[in-house]
Amino acid sequence: MAKKRPQTKAAKPQIESGEIPVVGAREPCPCGSGRRYKACHGRAAAHAVTELVQRPFEGLPGECDWVALRELVPAATVELTVKGGLPEGVPSVTLATVLPMAWPALRREDGSVLLGLQNDTSSGDLSRDLADTLRRALSAEPGTPVAAQRVPADGPRLQDLLDESVAFAPVVHSGFEFWVPDSAENATPEVAASLERANAAAIPTVKLSGVDAAYWCETPEKNHLRWVMPHPEEQLLDALARLHAAGTSSLGEGTRLVGSFRAHGLMVPVWDLPSGMGAEECEKPAAELAERLAKALQTDAPLTAEERRARGGLTNRQVTLS
């Protein structure tokens, strides 16, 4: 007897890639291929989501301050302006370094939105993660936090949502009382406990007014100035090496350039300061250093042997934060 030929189902019509929604990794791919999503269109989507964006805040006003608030400043807020205006019932949107219980965002009882900046994120594009959280916060129920979730690979970024014509103006706080605008006494026990822990861990920090994105901070042993700079890394290292070799890279007696961080595609030089040197005492030396640095950045002559040694020392004392 002849074997029966297996019946084949009619192939599902495939849809265009741009129309394919995100589904669970083990679910059939919506394109109709018959494969699981993770082995089909989910593979490209996962790659797009996890690919690291080196400068997530590039193009936003105050990119250097975005980096500082993300990595260096304990307690700060910034009023954000959304393109096209805010939805009805949302009086304001405020970026905050940290929120209670590490919430990604919070829709307050009055409808205003707080967006947390220092949270862990699910993808390699911090700007896309924050934009997704902001969009969900704008439509959340008043009085509710916004949870973290997987971000669509083709979702908008902060650069798509925020009005780039508005300056980025951080306000640095001594503590986290801004979490509870009325009174800390009205906070829930969980928020009150989180507030107490955050305040205890906060390092006193002040933003300098005379130069951009420079932050003084106080620690038990010595103070520091951490200055996020927008210049290309190789050019900035050369310029700092020229100053260091000439003995003009410090901020005055008892201070010294000790190294730098690398964060979100930008360099953050760090100076050690005497414990008695406050933020106000840093203003004039920082402005003078900015002038010396500007001249050094314009120099394109080859580095001398001494400058190359200085550059090597600075490079060896770099730490990558992100």
PDB file of C-alpha atoms in Angstrom:
ATOM      1  CA  MET A   1       0.000   0.000   0.000  1.00  0.00           C
ATOM      2  CA  ALA A   2       1.361   3.404  -0.911  1.00  0.00           C
ATOM      3  CA  LYS A   3       2.250   5.634   1.987  1.00  0.00           C
ATOM      4  CA  LYS A   4      -0.004   8.553   2.570  1.00  0.00           C
ATOM      5  CA  ARG A   5       1.718  11.833   1.943  1.00  0.00           C
ATOM      6  CA  PRO A   6       1.639  14.053   5.005  1.00  0.00           C
ATOM      7  CA  GLN A   7      -0.759  16.904   4.688  1.00  0.00           C
ATOM      8  CA  THR A   8       0.880  20.317   4.754  1.00  0.00           C
ATOM      9  CA  LYS A   9      -0.747  23.369   6.147  1.00  0.00           C
ATOM     10  CA  ALA A  10      -1.021  26.353   3.933  1.00  0.00           C
ATOM     11  CA  ALA A  11       1.826  28.724   4.679  1.00  0.00           C
ATOM     12  CA  LYS A  12       0.828  31.706   6.700  1.00  0.00           C
ATOM     13  CA  PRO A  13       1.276  34.897   4.739  1.00  0.00           C
ATOM     14  CA  GLN A  14       4.349  36.654   6.075  1.00  0.00           C
ATOM     15  CA  ILE A  15       4.163  40.288   7.068  1.00  0.00           C
ATOM     16  CA  GLU A  16       6.698  43.009   6.618  1.00  0.00           C
ATOM     17  CA  SER A  17       9.410  43.347   9.249  1.00  0.00           C
ATOM     18  CA  GLY A  18       8.323  46.847  10.178  1.00  0.00           C
ATOM     19  CA  GLU A  19       4.890  45.540  11.219  1.00  0.00           C
ATOM     20  CA  ILE A  20       6.086  42.714  13.460  1.00  0.00           C
ATOM     21  CA  PRO A  21       5.134  43.254  17.118  1.00  0.00           C
ATOM     22  CA  VAL A  22       7.291  42.198  20.071  1.00  0.00           C
ATOM     23  CA  VAL A  23       6.159  38.891  21.663  1.00  0.00           C
ATOM     24  CA  GLY A  24       7.582  36.374  24.130  1.00  0.00           C
ATOM     25  CA  ALA A  25      10.889  34.773  23.194  1.00  0.00           C
ATOM     26  CA  ARG A  26       9.371  31.245  22.935  1.00  0.00           C
ATOM     27  CA  GLU A  27       6.201  32.276  21.137  1.00  0.00           C
ATOM     28  CA  PRO A  28       5.806  31.749  17.382  1.00  0.00           C
ATOM     29  CA  CYS A  29       7.192  34.702  15.450  1.00  0.00           C
ATOM     30  CA  PRO A  30       4.326  36.908  14.243  1.00  0.00           C
ATOM     31  CA  CYS A  31       5.941  37.058  10.787  1.00  0.00           C
ATOM     32  CA  GLY A  32       4.526  33.578  10.025  1.00  0.00           C
ATOM     33  CA  SER A  33       7.844  31.795   9.509  1.00  0.00           C
ATOM     34  CA  GLY A  34       6.925  29.019  11.958  1.00  0.00           C
ATOM     35  CA  ARG A  35      10.019  29.631  14.078  1.00  0.00           C
ATOM     36  CA  ARG A  36      10.112  30.912  17.623  1.00  0.00           C
ATOM     37  CA  TYR A  37      10.372  34.665  17.966  1.00  0.00           C
ATOM     38  CA  LYS A  38      13.828  34.515  19.618  1.00  0.00           C
ATOM     39  CA  ALA A  39      15.209  32.550  16.635  1.00  0.00           C
ATOM     40  CA  CYS A  40      13.595  34.778  14.032  1.00  0.00           C
ATOM     41  CA  HIS A  41      12.860  38.515  14.185  1.00  0.00           C
ATOM     42  CA  GLY A  42      13.489  38.550  17.946  1.00  0.00           C
ATOM     43  CA  ARG A  43      17.195  37.975  17.315  1.00  0.00           C
ATOM     44  CA  ALA A  44      17.604  41.291  15.507  1.00  0.00           C
ATOM     45  CA  ALA A  45      15.375  43.057  18.025  1.00  0.00           C
ATOM     46  CA  ALA A  46      17.419  41.728  20.952  1.00  0.00           C
ATOM     47  CA  HIS A  47      20.649  42.838  19.291  1.00  0.00           C
ATOM     48  CA  ALA A  48      19.255  46.318  18.701  1.00  0.00           C
ATOM     49  CA  VAL A  49      18.145  46.591  22.324  1.00  0.00           C
ATOM     50  CA  THR A  50      21.417  45.357  23.870  1.00  0.00           C
ATOM     51  CA  GLU A  51      23.851  47.168  21.554  1.00  0.00           C
ATOM     52  CA  LEU A  52      25.716  49.716  23.643  1.00  0.00           C
ATOM     53  CA  VAL A  53      25.242  53.378  22.799  1.00  0.00           C
ATOM     54  CA  GLN A  54      28.460  55.065  23.905  1.00  0.00           C
ATOM     55  CA  ARG A  55      27.021  58.593  24.232  1.00  0.00           C
ATOM     56  CA  PRO A  56      23.323  58.206  25.112  1.00  0.00           C
ATOM     57  CA  PHE A  57      22.858  61.924  25.904  1.00  0.00           C
ATOM     58  CA  GLU A  58      24.598  63.257  22.797  1.00  0.00           C
ATOM     59  CA  GLY A  59      22.581  66.036  21.174  1.00  0.00           C
ATOM     60  CA  LEU A  60      20.698  66.956  24.344  1.00  0.00           C
ATOM     61  CA  PRO A  61      21.345  70.360  25.950  1.00  0.00           C
ATOM     62  CA  GLY A  62      23.677  69.919  28.919  1.00  0.00           C
ATOM     63  CA  GLU A  63      25.085  66.534  27.875  1.00  0.00           C
ATOM     64  CA  CYS A  64      27.933  66.936  30.403  1.00  0.00           C
ATOM     65  CA  ASP A  65      25.478  67.635  33.236  1.00  0.00           C
ATOM     66  CA  TRP A  66      23.362  64.624  32.228  1.00  0.00           C
ATOM     67  CA  VAL A  67      26.488  62.473  32.660  1.00  0.00           C
ATOM     68  CA  ALA A  68      27.337  64.122  35.993  1.00  0.00           C
ATOM     69  CA  LEU A  69      23.846  63.561  37.393  1.00  0.00           C
ATOM     70  CA  ARG A  70      23.849  59.977  36.189  1.00  0.00           C
ATOM     71  CA  GLU A  71      27.245  59.034  37.652  1.00  0.00           C
ATOM     72  CA  LEU A  72      28.537  61.593  40.158  1.00  0.00           C
ATOM     73  CA  VAL A  73      25.865  63.681  41.887  1.00  0.00           C
ATOM     74  CA  PRO A  74      23.843  62.115  44.733  1.00  0.00           C
ATOM     75  CA  ALA A  75      20.821  64.432  44.914  1.00  0.00           C
ATOM     76  CA  ALA A  76      19.711  66.762  42.117  1.00  0.00           C
ATOM     77  CA  THR A  77      16.636  67.623  40.074  1.00  0.00           C
ATOM     78  CA  VAL A  78      16.002  69.238  36.689  1.00  0.00           C
ATOM     79  CA  GLU A  79      12.727  70.472  35.235  1.00  0.00           C
ATOM     80  CA  LEU A  80      12.193  68.868  31.807  1.00  0.00           C
ATOM     81  CA  THR A  81      10.184  70.270  28.903  1.00  0.00           C
ATOM     82  CA  VAL A  82       8.421  67.761  26.643  1.00  0.00           C
ATOM     83  CA  LYS A  83       7.978  68.482  22.949  1.00  0.00           C
ATOM     84  CA  GLY A  84       4.434  69.465  22.087  1.00  0.00           C
ATOM     85  CA  GLY A  85       3.490  70.110  25.700  1.00  0.00           C
ATOM     86  CA  LEU A  86       2.359  67.845  28.531  1.00  0.00           C
ATOM     87  CA  PRO A  87      -0.797  65.700  28.535  1.00  0.00           C
ATOM     88  CA  GLU A  88      -3.810  67.034  30.393  1.00  0.00           C
ATOM     89  CA  GLY A  89      -3.467  66.420  34.122  1.00  0.00           C
ATOM     90  CA  VAL A  90       0.354  66.400  34.114  1.00  0.00           C
ATOM     91  CA  PRO A  91       1.512  69.769  35.497  1.00  0.00           C
ATOM     92  CA  SER A  92       5.256  69.067  35.316  1.00  0.00           C
ATOM     93  CA  VAL A  93       8.026  66.545  34.617  1.00  0.00           C
ATOM     94  CA  THR A  94      11.116  66.521  36.840  1.00  0.00           C
ATOM     95  CA  LEU A  95      14.275  64.499  36.344  1.00  0.00           C
ATOM     96  CA  ALA A  96      15.717  63.256  39.652  1.00  0.00           C
ATOM     97  CA  THR A  97      18.992  61.478  40.291  1.00  0.00           C
ATOM     98  CA  VAL A  98      17.332  58.880  42.547  1.00  0.00           C
ATOM     99  CA  LEU A  99      13.760  58.065  43.598  1.00  0.00           C
ATOM    100  CA  PRO A 100      12.472  56.180  46.664  1.00  0.00           C
ATOM    101  CA  MET A 101      12.959  52.400  46.516  1.00  0.00           C
ATOM    102  CA  ALA A 102      14.893  52.936  43.251  1.00  0.00           C
ATOM    103  CA  TRP A 103      11.647  53.427  41.291  1.00  0.00           C
ATOM    104  CA  PRO A 104      12.314  54.200  37.624  1.00  0.00           C
ATOM    105  CA  ALA A 105       9.586  56.876  37.744  1.00  0.00           C
ATOM    106  CA  LEU A 106       6.711  58.105  39.887  1.00  0.00           C
ATOM    107  CA  ARG A 107       3.391  59.745  39.023  1.00  0.00           C
ATOM    108  CA  ARG A 108       2.522  61.807  42.073  1.00  0.00           C
ATOM    109  CA  GLU A 109      -0.962  62.319  43.460  1.00  0.00           C
ATOM    110  CA  ASP A 110      -1.096  65.796  41.869  1.00  0.00           C
ATOM    111  CA  GLY A 111      -0.317  64.268  38.453  1.00  0.00           C
ATOM    112  CA  SER A 112       3.285  65.502  38.222  1.00  0.00           C
ATOM    113  CA  VAL A 113       5.973  63.077  37.095  1.00  0.00           C
ATOM    114  CA  LEU A 114       9.375  62.295  38.618  1.00  0.00           C
ATOM    115  CA  LEU A 115      11.815  60.415  36.357  1.00  0.00           C
ATOM    116  CA  GLY A 116      14.759  58.595  37.990  1.00  0.00           C
ATOM    117  CA  LEU A 117      18.141  58.789  36.257  1.00  0.00           C
ATOM    118  CA  GLN A 118      20.453  56.474  38.213  1.00  0.00           C
ATOM    119  CA  ASN A 119      18.467  53.228  37.864  1.00  0.00           C
ATOM    120  CA  ASP A 120      19.698  50.042  36.231  1.00  0.00           C
ATOM    121  CA  THR A 121      18.357  49.729  32.691  1.00  0.00           C
ATOM    122  CA  SER A 122      17.442  46.811  30.458  1.00  0.00           C
ATOM    123  CA  SER A 123      19.206  47.782  27.239  1.00  0.00           C
ATOM    124  CA  GLY A 124      22.419  49.313  26.001  1.00  0.00           C
ATOM    125  CA  ASP A 125      20.738  52.612  25.159  1.00  0.00           C
ATOM    126  CA  LEU A 126      20.107  54.590  28.322  1.00  0.00           C
ATOM    127  CA  SER A 127      18.332  57.330  26.378  1.00  0.00           C
ATOM    128  CA  ARG A 128      15.800  54.856  24.964  1.00  0.00           C
ATOM    129  CA  ASP A 129      15.236  53.255  28.385  1.00  0.00           C
ATOM    130  CA  LEU A 130      14.549  56.616  30.022  1.00  0.00           C
ATOM    131  CA  ALA A 131      12.264  57.730  27.196  1.00  0.00           C
ATOM    132  CA  ASP A 132      10.191  54.551  27.513  1.00  0.00           C
ATOM    133  CA  THR A 133       9.872  55.045  31.276  1.00  0.00           C
ATOM    134  CA  LEU A 134       8.878  58.689  30.771  1.00  0.00           C
ATOM    135  CA  ARG A 135       6.165  57.819  28.242  1.00  0.00           C
ATOM    136  CA  ARG A 136       4.636  55.266  30.596  1.00  0.00           C
ATOM    137  CA  ALA A 137       4.843  57.656  33.536  1.00  0.00           C
ATOM    138  CA  LEU A 138       2.923  60.337  31.634  1.00  0.00           C
ATOM    139  CA  SER A 139      -0.055  57.988  31.319  1.00  0.00           C
ATOM    140  CA  ALA A 140       0.236  56.212  34.682  1.00  0.00           C
ATOM    141  CA  GLU A 141      -2.431  56.558  37.355  1.00  0.00           C
ATOM    142  CA  PRO A 142      -1.710  59.406  39.800  1.00  0.00           C
ATOM    143  CA  GLY A 143      -0.104  58.168  43.000  1.00  0.00           C
ATOM    144  CA  THR A 144       1.639  55.165  41.431  1.00  0.00           C
ATOM    145  CA  PRO A 145       5.288  54.266  40.723  1.00  0.00           C
ATOM    146  CA  VAL A 146       6.332  53.051  37.275  1.00  0.00           C
ATOM    147  CA  ALA A 147       8.081  49.681  37.136  1.00  0.00           C
ATOM    148  CA  ALA A 148      10.986  48.721  34.899  1.00  0.00           C
ATOM    149  CA  GLN A 149      10.246  46.685  31.795  1.00  0.00           C
ATOM    150  CA  ARG A 150      11.769  45.516  28.550  1.00  0.00           C
ATOM    151  CA  VAL A 151      12.160  48.380  26.074  1.00  0.00           C
ATOM    152  CA  PRO A 152      11.106  48.062  22.411  1.00  0.00           C
ATOM    153  CA  ALA A 153      14.127  48.244  20.121  1.00  0.00           C
ATOM    154  CA  ASP A 154      12.449  50.821  17.912  1.00  0.00           C
ATOM    155  CA  GLY A 155      11.043  52.990  20.698  1.00  0.00           C
ATOM    156  CA  PRO A 156      11.719  56.733  20.968  1.00  0.00           C
ATOM    157  CA  ARG A 157      14.743  58.224  22.718  1.00  0.00           C
ATOM    158  CA  LEU A 158      14.981  61.247  24.998  1.00  0.00           C
ATOM    159  CA  GLN A 159      16.158  63.235  21.986  1.00  0.00           C
ATOM    160  CA  ASP A 160      12.760  62.516  20.376  1.00  0.00           C
ATOM    161  CA  LEU A 161      10.673  63.474  23.424  1.00  0.00           C
ATOM    162  CA  LEU A 162      12.405  66.466  25.026  1.00  0.00           C
ATOM    163  CA  ASP A 163      12.420  70.043  23.775  1.00  0.00           C
ATOM    164  CA  GLU A 164      16.063  70.620  22.863  1.00  0.00           C
ATOM    165  CA  SER A 165      15.633  74.405  22.764  1.00  0.00           C
ATOM    166  CA  VAL A 166      15.259  74.501  26.574  1.00  0.00           C
ATOM    167  CA  ALA A 167      18.422  74.685  28.688  1.00  0.00           C
ATOM    168  CA  PHE A 168      19.252  71.850  31.097  1.00  0.00           C
ATOM    169  CA  ALA A 169      19.525  73.483  34.523  1.00  0.00           C
ATOM    170  CA  PRO A 170      20.329  71.104  37.422  1.00  0.00           C
ATOM    171  CA  VAL A 171      19.508  72.043  41.003  1.00  0.00           C
ATOM    172  CA  VAL A 172      21.759  70.211  43.472  1.00  0.00           C
ATOM    173  CA  HIS A 173      20.192  69.334  46.843  1.00  0.00           C
ATOM    174  CA  SER A 174      21.786  68.511  50.171  1.00  0.00           C
ATOM    175  CA  GLY A 175      19.369  65.590  50.647  1.00  0.00           C
ATOM    176  CA  PHE A 176      16.355  63.853  49.157  1.00  0.00           C
ATOM    177  CA  GLU A 177      13.545  65.760  50.867  1.00  0.00           C
ATOM    178  CA  PHE A 178      12.274  66.692  47.396  1.00  0.00           C
ATOM    179  CA  TRP A 179      10.795  63.180  47.296  1.00  0.00           C
ATOM    180  CA  VAL A 180       8.103  64.390  49.671  1.00  0.00           C
ATOM    181  CA  PRO A 181       7.351  68.023  48.737  1.00  0.00           C
ATOM    182  CA  ASP A 182       4.854  68.688  51.551  1.00  0.00           C
ATOM    183  CA  SER A 183       6.637  67.172  54.528  1.00  0.00           C
ATOM    184  CA  ALA A 184       8.727  64.085  55.205  1.00  0.00           C
ATOM    185  CA  GLU A 185       6.348  63.362  58.081  1.00  0.00           C
ATOM    186  CA  ASN A 186       3.645  62.548  55.494  1.00  0.00           C
ATOM    187  CA  ALA A 187       5.744  59.859  53.793  1.00  0.00           C
ATOM    188  CA  THR A 188       4.824  56.191  54.001  1.00  0.00           C
ATOM    189  CA  PRO A 189       7.047  54.062  56.280  1.00  0.00           C
ATOM    190  CA  GLU A 190       8.778  52.570  53.216  1.00  0.00           C
ATOM    191  CA  VAL A 191       9.514  55.980  51.680  1.00  0.00           C
ATOM    192  CA  ALA A 192      10.615  57.384  55.049  1.00  0.00           C
ATOM    193  CA  ALA A 193      13.071  54.512  55.537  1.00  0.00           C
ATOM    194  CA  SER A 194      14.387  54.905  51.991  1.00  0.00           C
ATOM    195  CA  LEU A 195      14.764  58.665  52.562  1.00  0.00           C
ATOM    196  CA  GLU A 196      16.749  58.112  55.748  1.00  0.00           C
ATOM    197  CA  ARG A 197      19.119  55.643  54.049  1.00  0.00           C
ATOM    198  CA  ALA A 198      19.624  57.917  51.026  1.00  0.00           C
ATOM    199  CA  ASN A 199      20.337  60.996  53.140  1.00  0.00           C
ATOM    200  CA  ALA A 200      22.860  59.071  55.239  1.00  0.00           C
ATOM    201  CA  ALA A 201      24.770  57.972  52.127  1.00  0.00           C
ATOM    202  CA  ALA A 202      24.699  61.299  50.250  1.00  0.00           C
ATOM    203  CA  ILE A 203      28.077  63.011  49.758  1.00  0.00           C
ATOM    204  CA  PRO A 204      27.857  66.826  50.069  1.00  0.00           C
ATOM    205  CA  THR A 205      28.092  68.150  46.496  1.00  0.00           C
ATOM    206  CA  VAL A 206      28.004  71.630  44.928  1.00  0.00           C
ATOM    207  CA  LYS A 207      27.832  72.620  41.258  1.00  0.00           C
ATOM    208  CA  LEU A 208      30.295  75.387  40.364  1.00  0.00           C
ATOM    209  CA  SER A 209      28.668  78.450  38.810  1.00  0.00           C
ATOM    210  CA  GLY A 210      31.613  79.848  36.823  1.00  0.00           C
ATOM    211  CA  VAL A 211      32.333  76.836  34.562  1.00  0.00           C
ATOM    212  CA  ASP A 212      30.156  74.144  33.000  1.00  0.00           C
ATOM    213  CA  ALA A 213      29.535  70.724  34.551  1.00  0.00           C
ATOM    214  CA  ALA A 214      32.115  70.960  37.364  1.00  0.00           C
ATOM    215  CA  TYR A 215      31.069  69.521  40.740  1.00  0.00           C
ATOM    216  CA  TRP A 216      32.819  69.956  44.082  1.00  0.00           C
ATOM    217  CA  CYS A 217      32.287  67.218  46.650  1.00  0.00           C
ATOM    218  CA  GLU A 218      33.337  66.655  50.237  1.00  0.00           C
ATOM    219  CA  THR A 219      34.625  63.346  51.592  1.00  0.00           C
ATOM    220  CA  PRO A 220      35.999  62.524  55.061  1.00  0.00           C
ATOM    221  CA  GLU A 221      39.667  62.517  53.968  1.00  0.00           C
ATOM    222  CA  LYS A 222      39.797  65.218  51.268  1.00  0.00           C
ATOM    223  CA  ASN A 223      37.603  67.149  48.880  1.00  0.00           C
ATOM    224  CA  HIS A 224      37.446  66.683  45.119  1.00  0.00           C
ATOM    225  CA  LEU A 225      36.486  68.538  41.967  1.00  0.00           C
ATOM    226  CA  ARG A 226      35.012  66.321  39.242  1.00  0.00           C
ATOM    227  CA  TRP A 227      34.563  68.087  35.932  1.00  0.00           C
ATOM    228  CA  VAL A 228      32.723  66.507  32.985  1.00  0.00           C
ATOM    229  CA  MET A 229      34.193  67.818  29.722  1.00  0.00           C
ATOM    230  CA  PRO A 230      32.753  67.622  26.186  1.00  0.00           C
ATOM    231  CA  HIS A 231      36.036  67.507  24.231  1.00  0.00           C
ATOM    232  CA  PRO A 232      37.162  64.413  22.261  1.00  0.00           C
ATOM    233  CA  GLU A 233      39.132  62.152  24.578  1.00  0.00           C
ATOM    234  CA  GLU A 234      42.427  62.062  22.668  1.00  0.00           C
ATOM    235  CA  GLN A 235      42.473  65.829  22.206  1.00  0.00           C
ATOM    236  CA  LEU A 236      41.626  66.425  25.869  1.00  0.00           C
ATOM    237  CA  LEU A 237      44.317  64.015  27.079  1.00  0.00           C
ATOM    238  CA  ASP A 238      46.902  65.831  24.970  1.00  0.00           C
ATOM    239  CA  ALA A 239      45.814  69.208  26.344  1.00  0.00           C
ATOM    240  CA  LEU A 240      45.841  68.041  29.968  1.00  0.00           C
ATOM    241  CA  ALA A 241      49.253  66.436  29.419  1.00  0.00           C
ATOM    242  CA  ARG A 242      50.635  69.766  28.143  1.00  0.00           C
ATOM    243  CA  LEU A 243      49.337  71.531  31.249  1.00  0.00           C
ATOM    244  CA  HIS A 244      50.545  68.771  33.566  1.00  0.00           C
ATOM    245  CA  ALA A 245      54.071  68.806  32.104  1.00  0.00           C
ATOM    246  CA  ALA A 246      54.157  72.605  32.449  1.00  0.00           C
ATOM    247  CA  GLY A 247      53.036  72.410  36.092  1.00  0.00           C
ATOM    248  CA  THR A 248      49.809  74.303  35.387  1.00  0.00           C
ATOM    249  CA  SER A 249      47.211  71.514  35.641  1.00  0.00           C
ATOM    250  CA  SER A 250      46.368  72.111  39.315  1.00  0.00           C
ATOM    251  CA  LEU A 251      43.784  74.382  40.930  1.00  0.00           C
ATOM    252  CA  GLY A 252      46.300  76.002  43.261  1.00  0.00           C
ATOM    253  CA  GLU A 253      48.446  75.110  46.250  1.00  0.00           C
ATOM    254  CA  GLY A 254      47.689  71.718  47.764  1.00  0.00           C
ATOM    255  CA  THR A 255      45.608  70.576  44.758  1.00  0.00           C
ATOM    256  CA  ARG A 256      46.502  68.179  41.971  1.00  0.00           C
ATOM    257  CA  LEU A 257      45.037  66.488  38.923  1.00  0.00           C
ATOM    258  CA  VAL A 258      44.919  62.822  39.964  1.00  0.00           C
ATOM    259  CA  GLY A 259      43.251  61.119  36.986  1.00  0.00           C
ATOM    260  CA  SER A 260      39.910  60.855  35.262  1.00  0.00           C
ATOM    261  CA  PHE A 261      36.754  58.846  34.815  1.00  0.00           C
ATOM    262  CA  ARG A 262      35.350  57.847  31.457  1.00  0.00           C
ATOM    263  CA  ALA A 263      31.543  57.912  31.514  1.00  0.00           C
ATOM    264  CA  HIS A 264      28.988  57.694  28.700  1.00  0.00           C
ATOM    265  CA  GLY A 265      31.541  58.661  26.068  1.00  0.00           C
ATOM    266  CA  LEU A 266      32.925  61.694  27.934  1.00  0.00           C
ATOM    267  CA  MET A 267      35.993  62.295  30.109  1.00  0.00           C
ATOM    268  CA  VAL A 268      35.722  63.458  33.723  1.00  0.00           C
ATOM    269  CA  PRO A 269      39.058  64.790  35.066  1.00  0.00           C
ATOM    270  CA  VAL A 270      39.344  64.679  38.875  1.00  0.00           C
ATOM    271  CA  TRP A 271      41.328  66.958  41.173  1.00  0.00           C
ATOM    272  CA  ASP A 272      42.207  66.284  44.806  1.00  0.00           C
ATOM    273  CA  LEU A 273      41.620  69.324  47.021  1.00  0.00           C
ATOM    274  CA  PRO A 274      42.615  70.136  50.612  1.00  0.00           C
ATOM    275  CA  SER A 275      39.841  69.413  53.111  1.00  0.00           C
ATOM    276  CA  GLY A 276      39.549  73.116  53.868  1.00  0.00           C
ATOM    277  CA  MET A 277      38.963  74.120  50.225  1.00  0.00           C
ATOM    278  CA  GLY A 278      35.248  74.586  49.637  1.00  0.00           C
ATOM    279  CA  ALA A 279      33.260  75.067  46.464  1.00  0.00           C
ATOM    280  CA  GLU A 280      33.535  78.862  46.565  1.00  0.00           C
ATOM    281  CA  GLU A 281      37.329  78.658  46.745  1.00  0.00           C
ATOM    282  CA  CYS A 282      37.285  76.537  43.583  1.00  0.00           C
ATOM    283  CA  GLU A 283      35.451  79.066  41.416  1.00  0.00           C
ATOM    284  CA  LYS A 284      38.350  81.375  40.470  1.00  0.00           C
ATOM    285  CA  PRO A 285      41.008  78.641  40.018  1.00  0.00           C
ATOM    286  CA  ALA A 286      38.580  76.604  37.882  1.00  0.00           C
ATOM    287  CA  ALA A 287      37.839  79.579  35.629  1.00  0.00           C
ATOM    288  CA  GLU A 288      41.567  80.228  35.201  1.00  0.00           C
ATOM    289  CA  LEU A 289      42.227  76.569  34.440  1.00  0.00           C
ATOM    290  CA  ALA A 290      39.456  76.640  31.835  1.00  0.00           C
ATOM    291  CA  GLU A 291      41.306  79.451  30.046  1.00  0.00           C
ATOM    292  CA  ARG A 292      44.617  77.555  30.114  1.00  0.00           C
ATOM    293  CA  LEU A 293      42.909  74.402  28.898  1.00  0.00           C
ATOM    294  CA  ALA A 294      41.202  76.229  26.016  1.00  0.00           C
ATOM    295  CA  LYS A 295      44.613  77.423  24.777  1.00  0.00           C
ATOM    296  CA  ALA A 296      46.118  73.946  25.148  1.00  0.00           C
ATOM    297  CA  LEU A 297      43.245  72.431  23.173  1.00  0.00           C
ATOM    298  CA  GLN A 298      44.066  74.728  20.258  1.00  0.00           C
ATOM    299  CA  THR A 299      47.691  73.550  20.115  1.00  0.00           C
ATOM    300  CA  ASP A 300      48.387  70.840  17.537  1.00  0.00           C
ATOM    301  CA  ALA A 301      52.176  70.598  17.889  1.00  0.00           C
ATOM    302  CA  PRO A 302      53.547  67.105  18.640  1.00  0.00           C
ATOM    303  CA  LEU A 303      53.888  66.288  22.332  1.00  0.00           C
ATOM    304  CA  THR A 304      57.342  66.582  23.830  1.00  0.00           C
ATOM    305  CA  ALA A 305      58.930  63.643  25.634  1.00  0.00           C
ATOM    306  CA  GLU A 306      57.905  65.109  29.000  1.00  0.00           C
ATOM    307  CA  GLU A 307      54.343  65.701  27.782  1.00  0.00           C
ATOM    308  CA  ARG A 308      54.128  62.120  26.490  1.00  0.00           C
ATOM    309  CA  ARG A 309      55.179  60.841  29.922  1.00  0.00           C
ATOM    310  CA  ALA A 310      52.534  63.043  31.527  1.00  0.00           C
ATOM    311  CA  ARG A 311      49.939  61.733  29.081  1.00  0.00           C
ATOM    312  CA  GLY A 312      50.870  58.142  29.850  1.00  0.00           C
ATOM    313  CA  GLY A 313      50.440  58.792  33.557  1.00  0.00           C
ATOM    314  CA  LEU A 314      47.000  60.336  33.013  1.00  0.00           C
ATOM    315  CA  THR A 315      45.934  57.451  30.783  1.00  0.00           C
ATOM    316  CA  ASN A 316      47.021  54.892  33.386  1.00  0.00           C
ATOM    317  CA  ARG A 317      44.861  56.632  35.973  1.00  0.00           C
ATOM    318  CA  GLN A 318      41.655  56.470  33.961  1.00  0.00           C
ATOM    319  CA  VAL A 319      38.667  54.536  35.266  1.00  0.00           C
ATOM    320  CA  THR A 320      35.686  53.660  33.066  1.00  0.00           C
ATOM    321  CA  LEU A 321      32.344  54.048  34.848  1.00  0.00           C
ATOM    322  CA  SER A 322      30.066  53.065  31.939  1.00  0.00           C
TER     323      SER A 322
END
